XYZ file of C-alpha atoms in Angstrom:
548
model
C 76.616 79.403 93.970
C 77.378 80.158 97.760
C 78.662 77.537 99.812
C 78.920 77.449 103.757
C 81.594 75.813 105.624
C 79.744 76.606 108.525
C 75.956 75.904 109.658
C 75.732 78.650 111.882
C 75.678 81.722 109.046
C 76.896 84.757 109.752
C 76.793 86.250 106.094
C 73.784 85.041 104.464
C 73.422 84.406 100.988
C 70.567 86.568 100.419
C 73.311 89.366 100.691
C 74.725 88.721 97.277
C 73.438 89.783 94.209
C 74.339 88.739 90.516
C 73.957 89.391 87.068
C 75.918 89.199 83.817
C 77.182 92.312 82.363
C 78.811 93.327 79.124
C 82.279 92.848 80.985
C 81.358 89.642 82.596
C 79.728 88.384 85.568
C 79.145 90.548 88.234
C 78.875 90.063 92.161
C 77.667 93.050 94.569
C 77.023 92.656 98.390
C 77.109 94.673 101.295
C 79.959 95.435 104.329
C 79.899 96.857 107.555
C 81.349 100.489 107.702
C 83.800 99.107 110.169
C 84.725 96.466 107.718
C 88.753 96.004 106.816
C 89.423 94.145 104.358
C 92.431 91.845 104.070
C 94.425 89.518 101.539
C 93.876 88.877 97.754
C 97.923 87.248 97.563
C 101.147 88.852 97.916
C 100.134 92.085 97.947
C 103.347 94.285 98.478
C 101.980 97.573 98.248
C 98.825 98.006 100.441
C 97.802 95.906 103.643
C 94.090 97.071 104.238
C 92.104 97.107 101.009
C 88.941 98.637 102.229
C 88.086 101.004 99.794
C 89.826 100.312 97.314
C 90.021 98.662 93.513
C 92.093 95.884 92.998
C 92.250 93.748 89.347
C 94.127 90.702 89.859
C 96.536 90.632 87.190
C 99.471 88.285 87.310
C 102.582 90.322 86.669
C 106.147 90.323 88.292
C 107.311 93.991 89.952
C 103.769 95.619 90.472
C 105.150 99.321 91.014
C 101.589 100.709 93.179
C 98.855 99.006 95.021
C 96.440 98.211 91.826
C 95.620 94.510 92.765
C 98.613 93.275 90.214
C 100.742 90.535 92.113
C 103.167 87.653 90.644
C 100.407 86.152 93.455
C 97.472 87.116 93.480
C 94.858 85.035 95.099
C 91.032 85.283 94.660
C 90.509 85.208 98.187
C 89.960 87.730 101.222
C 88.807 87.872 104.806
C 87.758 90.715 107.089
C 87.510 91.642 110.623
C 83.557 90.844 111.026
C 83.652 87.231 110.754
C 83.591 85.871 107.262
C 86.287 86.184 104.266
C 85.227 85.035 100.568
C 87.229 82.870 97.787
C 86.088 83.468 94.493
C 86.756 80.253 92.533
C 88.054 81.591 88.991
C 91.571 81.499 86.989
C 90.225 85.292 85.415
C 91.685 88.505 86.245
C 89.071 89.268 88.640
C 88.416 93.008 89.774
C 87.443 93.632 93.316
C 86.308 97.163 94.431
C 86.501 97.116 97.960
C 83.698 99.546 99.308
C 81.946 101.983 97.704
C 78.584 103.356 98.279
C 75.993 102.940 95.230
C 73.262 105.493 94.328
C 69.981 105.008 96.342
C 68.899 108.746 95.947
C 70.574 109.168 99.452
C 71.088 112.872 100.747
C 73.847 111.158 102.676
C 76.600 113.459 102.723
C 79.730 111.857 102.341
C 82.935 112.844 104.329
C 85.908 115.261 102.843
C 85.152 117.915 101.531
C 87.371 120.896 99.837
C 91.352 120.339 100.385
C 94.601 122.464 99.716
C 96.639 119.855 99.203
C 96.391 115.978 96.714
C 97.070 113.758 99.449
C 94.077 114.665 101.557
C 92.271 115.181 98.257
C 92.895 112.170 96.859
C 93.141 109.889 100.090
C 90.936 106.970 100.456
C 87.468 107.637 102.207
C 86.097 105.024 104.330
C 82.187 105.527 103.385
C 79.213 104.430 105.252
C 76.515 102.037 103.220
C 79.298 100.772 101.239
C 78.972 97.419 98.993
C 82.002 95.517 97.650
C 82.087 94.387 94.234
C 83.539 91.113 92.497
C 83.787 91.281 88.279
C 85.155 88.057 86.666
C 85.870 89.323 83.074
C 84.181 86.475 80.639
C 82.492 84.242 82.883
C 78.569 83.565 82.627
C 78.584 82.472 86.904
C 81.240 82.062 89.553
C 81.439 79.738 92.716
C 82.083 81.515 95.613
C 82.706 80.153 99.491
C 81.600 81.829 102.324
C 84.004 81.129 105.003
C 83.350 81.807 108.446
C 85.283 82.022 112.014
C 85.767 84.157 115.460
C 89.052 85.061 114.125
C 90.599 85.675 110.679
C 93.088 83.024 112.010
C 90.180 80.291 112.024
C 89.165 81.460 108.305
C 92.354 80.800 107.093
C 92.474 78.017 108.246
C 89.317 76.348 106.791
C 90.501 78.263 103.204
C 93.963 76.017 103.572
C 92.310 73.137 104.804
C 89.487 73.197 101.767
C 92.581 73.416 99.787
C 93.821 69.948 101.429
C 96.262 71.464 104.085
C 99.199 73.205 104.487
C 102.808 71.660 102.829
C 104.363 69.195 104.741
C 108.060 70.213 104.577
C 111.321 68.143 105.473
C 113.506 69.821 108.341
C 116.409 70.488 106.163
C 114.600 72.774 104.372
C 114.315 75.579 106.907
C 117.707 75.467 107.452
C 120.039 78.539 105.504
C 119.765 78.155 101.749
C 122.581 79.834 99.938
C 121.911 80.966 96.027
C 125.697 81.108 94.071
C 126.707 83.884 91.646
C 125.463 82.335 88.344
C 128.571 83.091 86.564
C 130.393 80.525 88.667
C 131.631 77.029 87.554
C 131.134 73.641 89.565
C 134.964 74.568 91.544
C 134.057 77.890 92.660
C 131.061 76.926 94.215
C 132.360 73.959 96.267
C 135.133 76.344 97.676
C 132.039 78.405 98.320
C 130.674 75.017 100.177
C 133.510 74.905 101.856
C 133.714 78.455 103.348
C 130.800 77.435 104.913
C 131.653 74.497 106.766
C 135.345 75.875 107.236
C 133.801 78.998 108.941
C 131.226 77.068 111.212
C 128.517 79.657 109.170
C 125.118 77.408 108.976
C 124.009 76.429 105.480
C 121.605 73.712 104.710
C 121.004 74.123 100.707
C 123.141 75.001 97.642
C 121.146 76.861 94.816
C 122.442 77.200 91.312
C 121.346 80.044 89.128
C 121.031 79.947 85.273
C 124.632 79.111 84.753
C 124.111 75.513 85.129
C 122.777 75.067 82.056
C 123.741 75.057 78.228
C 121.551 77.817 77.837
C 119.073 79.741 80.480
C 116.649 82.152 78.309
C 114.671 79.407 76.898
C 116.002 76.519 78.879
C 117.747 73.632 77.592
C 117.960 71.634 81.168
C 121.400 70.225 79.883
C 124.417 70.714 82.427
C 126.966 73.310 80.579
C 130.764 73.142 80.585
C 131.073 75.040 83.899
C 129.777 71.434 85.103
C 131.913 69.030 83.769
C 131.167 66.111 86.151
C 127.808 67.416 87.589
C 126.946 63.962 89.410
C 130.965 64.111 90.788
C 130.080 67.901 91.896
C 126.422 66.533 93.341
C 128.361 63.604 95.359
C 130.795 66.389 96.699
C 128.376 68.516 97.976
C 125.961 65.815 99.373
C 128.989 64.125 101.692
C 129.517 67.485 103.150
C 125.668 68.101 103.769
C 124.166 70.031 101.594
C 121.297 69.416 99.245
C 120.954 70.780 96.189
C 118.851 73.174 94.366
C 118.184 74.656 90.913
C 117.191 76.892 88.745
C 114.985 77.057 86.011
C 112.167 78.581 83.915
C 109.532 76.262 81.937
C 110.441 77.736 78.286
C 111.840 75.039 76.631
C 114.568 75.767 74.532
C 114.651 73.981 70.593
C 118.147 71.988 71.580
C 116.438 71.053 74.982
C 115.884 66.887 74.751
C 112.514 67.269 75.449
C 111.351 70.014 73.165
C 110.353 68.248 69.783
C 107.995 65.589 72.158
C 106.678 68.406 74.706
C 106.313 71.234 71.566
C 102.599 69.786 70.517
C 101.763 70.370 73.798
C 102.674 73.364 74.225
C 101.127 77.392 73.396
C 100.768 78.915 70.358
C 103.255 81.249 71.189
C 107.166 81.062 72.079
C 108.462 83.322 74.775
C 112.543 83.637 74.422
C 112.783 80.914 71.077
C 110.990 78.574 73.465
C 107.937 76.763 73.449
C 105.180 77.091 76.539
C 104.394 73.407 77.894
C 100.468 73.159 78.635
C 100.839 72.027 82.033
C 97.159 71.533 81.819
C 98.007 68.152 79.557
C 98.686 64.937 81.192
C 101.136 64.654 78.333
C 103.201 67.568 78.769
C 103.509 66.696 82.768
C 104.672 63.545 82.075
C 107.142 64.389 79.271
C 108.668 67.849 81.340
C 108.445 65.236 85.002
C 110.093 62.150 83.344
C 113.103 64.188 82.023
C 113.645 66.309 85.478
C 113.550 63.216 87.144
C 115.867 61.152 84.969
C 118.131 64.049 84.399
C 118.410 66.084 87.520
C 116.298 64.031 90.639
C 118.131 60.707 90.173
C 121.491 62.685 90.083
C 120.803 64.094 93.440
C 118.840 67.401 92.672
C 116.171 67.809 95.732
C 114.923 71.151 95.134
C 113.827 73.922 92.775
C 113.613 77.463 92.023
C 110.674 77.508 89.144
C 111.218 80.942 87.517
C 109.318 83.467 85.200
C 105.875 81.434 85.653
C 104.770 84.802 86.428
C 104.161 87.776 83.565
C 106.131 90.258 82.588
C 103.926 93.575 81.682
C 106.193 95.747 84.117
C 109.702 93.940 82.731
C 109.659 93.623 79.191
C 106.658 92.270 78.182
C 108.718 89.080 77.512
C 105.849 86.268 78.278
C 102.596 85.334 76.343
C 99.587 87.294 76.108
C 96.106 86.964 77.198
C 94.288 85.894 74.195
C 97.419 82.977 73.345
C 95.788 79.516 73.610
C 96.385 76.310 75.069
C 95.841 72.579 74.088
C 94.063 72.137 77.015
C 91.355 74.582 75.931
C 92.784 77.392 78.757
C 93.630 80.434 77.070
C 96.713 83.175 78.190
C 94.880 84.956 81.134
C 93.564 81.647 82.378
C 97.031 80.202 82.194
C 98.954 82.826 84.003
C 96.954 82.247 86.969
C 97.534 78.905 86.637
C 100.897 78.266 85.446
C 102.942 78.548 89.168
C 100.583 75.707 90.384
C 100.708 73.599 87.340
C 104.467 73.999 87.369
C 104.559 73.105 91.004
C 102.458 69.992 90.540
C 105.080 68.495 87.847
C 108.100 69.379 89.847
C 106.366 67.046 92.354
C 105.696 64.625 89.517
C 109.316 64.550 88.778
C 110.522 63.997 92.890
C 108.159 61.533 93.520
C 108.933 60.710 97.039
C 111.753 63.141 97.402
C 110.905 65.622 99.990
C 111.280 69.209 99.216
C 111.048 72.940 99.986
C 111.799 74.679 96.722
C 110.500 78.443 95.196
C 108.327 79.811 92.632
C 107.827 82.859 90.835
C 104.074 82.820 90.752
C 101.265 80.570 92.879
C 97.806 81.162 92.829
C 94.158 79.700 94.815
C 94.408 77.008 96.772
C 98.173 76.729 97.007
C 98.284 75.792 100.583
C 99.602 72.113 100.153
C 102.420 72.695 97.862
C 105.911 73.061 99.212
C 107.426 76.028 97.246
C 107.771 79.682 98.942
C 107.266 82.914 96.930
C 110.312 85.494 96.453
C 110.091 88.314 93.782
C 112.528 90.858 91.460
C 111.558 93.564 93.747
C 113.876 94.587 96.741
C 112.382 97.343 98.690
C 112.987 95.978 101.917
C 109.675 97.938 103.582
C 107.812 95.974 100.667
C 109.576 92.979 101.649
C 108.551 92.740 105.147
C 104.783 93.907 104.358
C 104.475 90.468 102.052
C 105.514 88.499 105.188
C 102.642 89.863 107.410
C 100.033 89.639 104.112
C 100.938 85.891 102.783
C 99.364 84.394 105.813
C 96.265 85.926 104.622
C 96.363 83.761 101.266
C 97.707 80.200 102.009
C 100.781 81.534 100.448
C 104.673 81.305 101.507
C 107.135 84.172 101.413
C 110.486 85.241 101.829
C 111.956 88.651 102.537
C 115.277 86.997 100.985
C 118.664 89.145 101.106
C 120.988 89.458 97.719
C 123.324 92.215 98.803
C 123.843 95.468 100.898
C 125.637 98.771 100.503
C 126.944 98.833 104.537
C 127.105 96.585 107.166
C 123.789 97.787 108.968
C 122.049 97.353 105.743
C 123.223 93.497 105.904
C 122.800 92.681 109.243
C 118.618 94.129 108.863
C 118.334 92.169 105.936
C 119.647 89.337 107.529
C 118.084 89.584 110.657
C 114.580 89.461 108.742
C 114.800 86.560 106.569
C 115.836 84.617 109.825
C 112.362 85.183 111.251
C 110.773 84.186 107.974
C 109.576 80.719 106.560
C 112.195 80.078 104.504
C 116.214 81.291 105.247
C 117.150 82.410 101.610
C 120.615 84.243 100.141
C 119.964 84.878 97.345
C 123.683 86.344 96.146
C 123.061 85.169 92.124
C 124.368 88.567 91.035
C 126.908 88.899 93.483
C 130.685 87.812 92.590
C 131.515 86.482 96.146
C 129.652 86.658 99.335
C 127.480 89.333 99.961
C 128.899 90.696 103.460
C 132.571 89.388 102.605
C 133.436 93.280 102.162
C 131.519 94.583 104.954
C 133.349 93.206 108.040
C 130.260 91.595 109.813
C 130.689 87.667 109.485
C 130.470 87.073 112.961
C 126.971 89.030 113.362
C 125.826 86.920 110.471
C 127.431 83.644 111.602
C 125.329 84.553 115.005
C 122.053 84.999 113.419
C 122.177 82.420 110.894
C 122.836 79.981 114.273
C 119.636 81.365 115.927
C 117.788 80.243 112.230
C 119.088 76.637 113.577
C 118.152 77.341 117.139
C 114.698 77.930 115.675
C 114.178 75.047 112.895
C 112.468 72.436 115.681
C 110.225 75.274 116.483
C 109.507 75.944 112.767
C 109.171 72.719 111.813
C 106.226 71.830 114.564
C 104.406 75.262 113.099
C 104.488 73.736 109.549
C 103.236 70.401 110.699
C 100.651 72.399 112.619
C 100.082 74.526 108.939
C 99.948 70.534 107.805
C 97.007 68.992 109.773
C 94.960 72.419 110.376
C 95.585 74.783 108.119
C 97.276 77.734 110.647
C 99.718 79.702 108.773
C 103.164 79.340 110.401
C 103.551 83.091 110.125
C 100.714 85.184 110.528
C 100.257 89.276 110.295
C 98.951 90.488 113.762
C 95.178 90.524 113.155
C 94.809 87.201 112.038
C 95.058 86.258 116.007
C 93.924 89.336 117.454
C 91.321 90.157 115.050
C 89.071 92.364 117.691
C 92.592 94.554 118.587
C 91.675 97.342 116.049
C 95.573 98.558 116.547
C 96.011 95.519 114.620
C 94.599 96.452 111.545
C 97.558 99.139 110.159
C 100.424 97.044 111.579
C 102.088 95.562 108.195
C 105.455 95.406 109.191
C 105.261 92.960 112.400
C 104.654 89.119 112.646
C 103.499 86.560 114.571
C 106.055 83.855 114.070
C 104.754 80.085 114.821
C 102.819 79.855 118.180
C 104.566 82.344 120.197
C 106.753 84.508 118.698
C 105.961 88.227 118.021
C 108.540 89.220 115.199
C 108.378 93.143 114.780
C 111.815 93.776 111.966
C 113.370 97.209 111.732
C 113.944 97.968 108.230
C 117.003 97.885 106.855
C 118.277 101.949 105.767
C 115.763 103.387 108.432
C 118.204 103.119 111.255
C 117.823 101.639 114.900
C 114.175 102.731 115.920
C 111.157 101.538 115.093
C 107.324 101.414 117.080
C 106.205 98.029 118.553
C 102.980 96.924 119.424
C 102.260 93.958 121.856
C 98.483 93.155 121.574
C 96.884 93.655 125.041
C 95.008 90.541 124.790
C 98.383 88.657 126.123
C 101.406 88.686 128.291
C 105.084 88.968 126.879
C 108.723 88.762 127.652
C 111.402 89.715 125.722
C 112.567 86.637 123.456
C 116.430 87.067 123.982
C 116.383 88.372 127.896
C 113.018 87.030 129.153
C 112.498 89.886 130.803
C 108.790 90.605 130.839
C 107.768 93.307 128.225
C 104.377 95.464 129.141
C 101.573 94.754 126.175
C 100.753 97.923 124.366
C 102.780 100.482 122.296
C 106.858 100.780 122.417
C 109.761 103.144 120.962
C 112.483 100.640 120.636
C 116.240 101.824 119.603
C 118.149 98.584 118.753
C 120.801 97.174 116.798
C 119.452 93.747 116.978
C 115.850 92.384 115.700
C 112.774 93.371 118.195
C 111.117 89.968 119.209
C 108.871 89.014 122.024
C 107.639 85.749 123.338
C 103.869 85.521 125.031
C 103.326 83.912 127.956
């Protein structure tokens, strides 16, 4: 079925054609030969997809640019005017331009080569169709969506989703993520050494040491905690809220697990069962503990773990053909699990206003307040999911765990300031992550200028709220007809008026900018004016540009 969001069609439906194949049901229709095509999730790897084939697996640490994602979203938009969402929890394969046989003499470009890359590079060929395959299906809904910008299709994608996440102010402050080995003293000295040190921190996150036991989850508070609503009140009065970690694998001396296991997967991942989030039953049983247990003692916030798959790491999870009392089966569930998971955290804070994380988040996740962060730390990779998420009605950070040098710290830092959510993530790290490197001031500074920016933040994801806009956008989603635009995948348009362009930490002090010509710009920290167009930059500090 094709629906229109808009009366005034740009991509007609008589451009599509279907049929049902052996492997499942099969879409085919035609774009431009200056088509570039954008989105499909977090895709770390690869920023244009045009001409290429991408298969939407769900699976954590994707090590090339095959379509797998912890993220992946059925969903894409182009520079001519129109993107696509593909309405289906399958692992849907997408080949992204490729010419079919028509008896053509069209000759196509390359030719011989004396060398793989040029060989094997991608070709950009004319008369190309893209192609959709959703493995078992006998149909598929798919939504045109149409707008002068890729901006304005985003937009209408987050708002047919019901609108961005409305998001409490708090939670774009600094969150902090403790070494996991710690017990309930060490981290409120760690508490302290933030407010002692005048060093910005809004959120406490505790990793898997909370609990009795982590890998299947009992949810129970373990010695390390032995007063945890006495260590909640402590770190409340001095301002923090709190956040934890978990996974949904419920452990067999978790409270819940003999009333959530009928609801649950026919198979265990880690000695734990797999709640159907798909039951009403297993929502309520999973929301009414985490609210009872963790909400009511002060708990505001989440980090919802290994929702993902695990093909890359261990093949711990369940597989594809494991089924579900809700009738979904394994591949169906993976796509679905982040969001399901999401929902009953929600469940479970009721009114409690959150920003939290999740391992995995699929279509249509627009309107739920958790932000994306992955196993992966290739910094370059990092900063290319912050320009692609806006494409997807997905959130992202480019979090920082540790660093080898001081330069290395200060880069990472300076990037997740500019990002949507402020995250340390030191859970590995026996102390603080740039205690040994002799830059707490630079990182005191730049964790002030996060503060400086919350207000501005905060009206962007109201903004995201009520219309859809991504608070941080890749270049071409604004300056769609800029064709410079199109390659640029590790700059960022930052709310309204920021242009956010990151030097990558281990590459040194120089980077290229580009200022779209389309507008006028000053320098964010001088306001000196800044000429649009290409620029060699040599910094120490973070390259960022205001329009005027």
């Amino acid at each position: 079925n094709f629906s229109y969001i808009e009366t005034d069609v740009r991509y007609p439906a008589s451009n599509f054609t279907c049929r049902r194949t052996a492997r499942g049901f099969l879409v085919e229709f035609p774009i431009e030969d200056d088509c570039h095509v954008f989105g499909f999730g977090l895709q770390l790897k690869q920023f244009d997809h045009r001409g290429r084939k991408l298969r939407l697996d769900v699976n954590a640490d994707p090590v090339t640019n095959n379509g797998e994602s912890h993220a992946p979203v059925p969903f894409f938009v182009t520079n001519k005017g129109y993107g696509m969402y593909f309405d289906t929890a399958r692992y849907a394969e997408f080949t992204c331009g490729k010419p079919k046989n028509t008896a053509s003499r069209t000759l196509a470009e390359g030719g011989a080569a004396d060398n793989t890359d040029d060989l094997y590079a991608v070709r950009t060929e004319s008369g190309a169709v893209m192609s959709a395959l959703i493995p078992a299906a006998q149909g598929v809904d798919v939504y045109v969506i149409e707008g002068d910008t890729i901006t304005d299709i985003v937009k209408q994608y987050n708002m047919l989703a019901g609108g961005g996440c409305d998001v409490p102010e708090w939670g774009l402050g600094t969150l902090y993520r403790c070494y996991t080995g710690w017990n309930s003293e060490q981290i409120k000295k760690t508490a302290d050494y933030f407010r002692d040190n005048d060093i910005p921190c809004s959120i406490i996150g505790l990793e898997p040491g909370w609990q009795t036991h982590a890998y299947s989850c009992t949810y129970k508070w373990s010695d390390r905690y032995p007063d945890p609503k006495g260590f909640i009140d402590y770190l409340r009065e001095r301002g923090f809220h709190v956040n934890l970690w978990e996974h949904a694998f419920t452990h067999p001396d978790s409270p819940i697990h003999d009333d959530i296991a009928p609801y649950s997967g026919d198979y265990l991942v880690w000695g734990g069962v797999v709640p159907d989030f798909a039951t009403p039953e297993a929502r309520k049983i999973f929301a009414d503990y985490q609210r009872k247990a963790l909400v009511e003692l002060g708990v505001d916030g989440f980090k919802l773990d290994e929702c993902d798959s695990s093909d890359n790491t261990g093949s711990w999870s369940f597989p594809l053909h494991a089924e579900f009392p809700s009738g979904l089966d394994g591949e169906q569930y993976h796509s679905l699990f982040g969001t399901l998971y999401a929902k009953t955290i929600l469940d479970a804070l009721g009114d409690t206003p959150t920003l939290s994380e999740i391992r995995q988040m699929g279509a249509l996740g627009a309107p739920y307040p958790f932000v994306l962060y992955s196993d992966l730390y290739d910094h370059k990779d990092f900063l290319r999911g912050v320009a692609n998420s806006g494409f997807s009605g997905i959130l992202w950070t480019p979090e920082f765990r540790d660093a080898p040098d001081r330069d290395v710290c200060i880069r990472r830092v300076q990037a997740i300031v500019f990002s949507v959510q402020c995250l340390i993530n030191a859970w590995y790290y026996d102390g603080i992550p740039w205690g040994g490197h002799g830059c707490e001031d630079e990182v005191r500074k730049l964790l002030k200028l996060r503060e400086k920016l919350i207000p501005m933040l905060k009206k962007a994801f109201e903004d995201y709220h009520t219309t859809g806009k991504p608070p941080v956008r890749a270049l071409v989603m604004d300056y769609t007809d800029d064709a410079e635009t199109y390659k640029i995948d590790n700059q960022w348009l930052f709310c309204d008026d920021l242009l956010v362009a990151p030097i990558a930490a281990g590459t040194g002090d120089e980077r290229d900018v580009y200022l779209p010509t389309a507008e006028k710009w000053v320098d964010y920290f001088t306001g000196e004016p800044v000429e649009s167009g290409w620029h060699h930059v040599n910094t120490k500090g973070i390259p960022v540009y205001k329009r005027v």
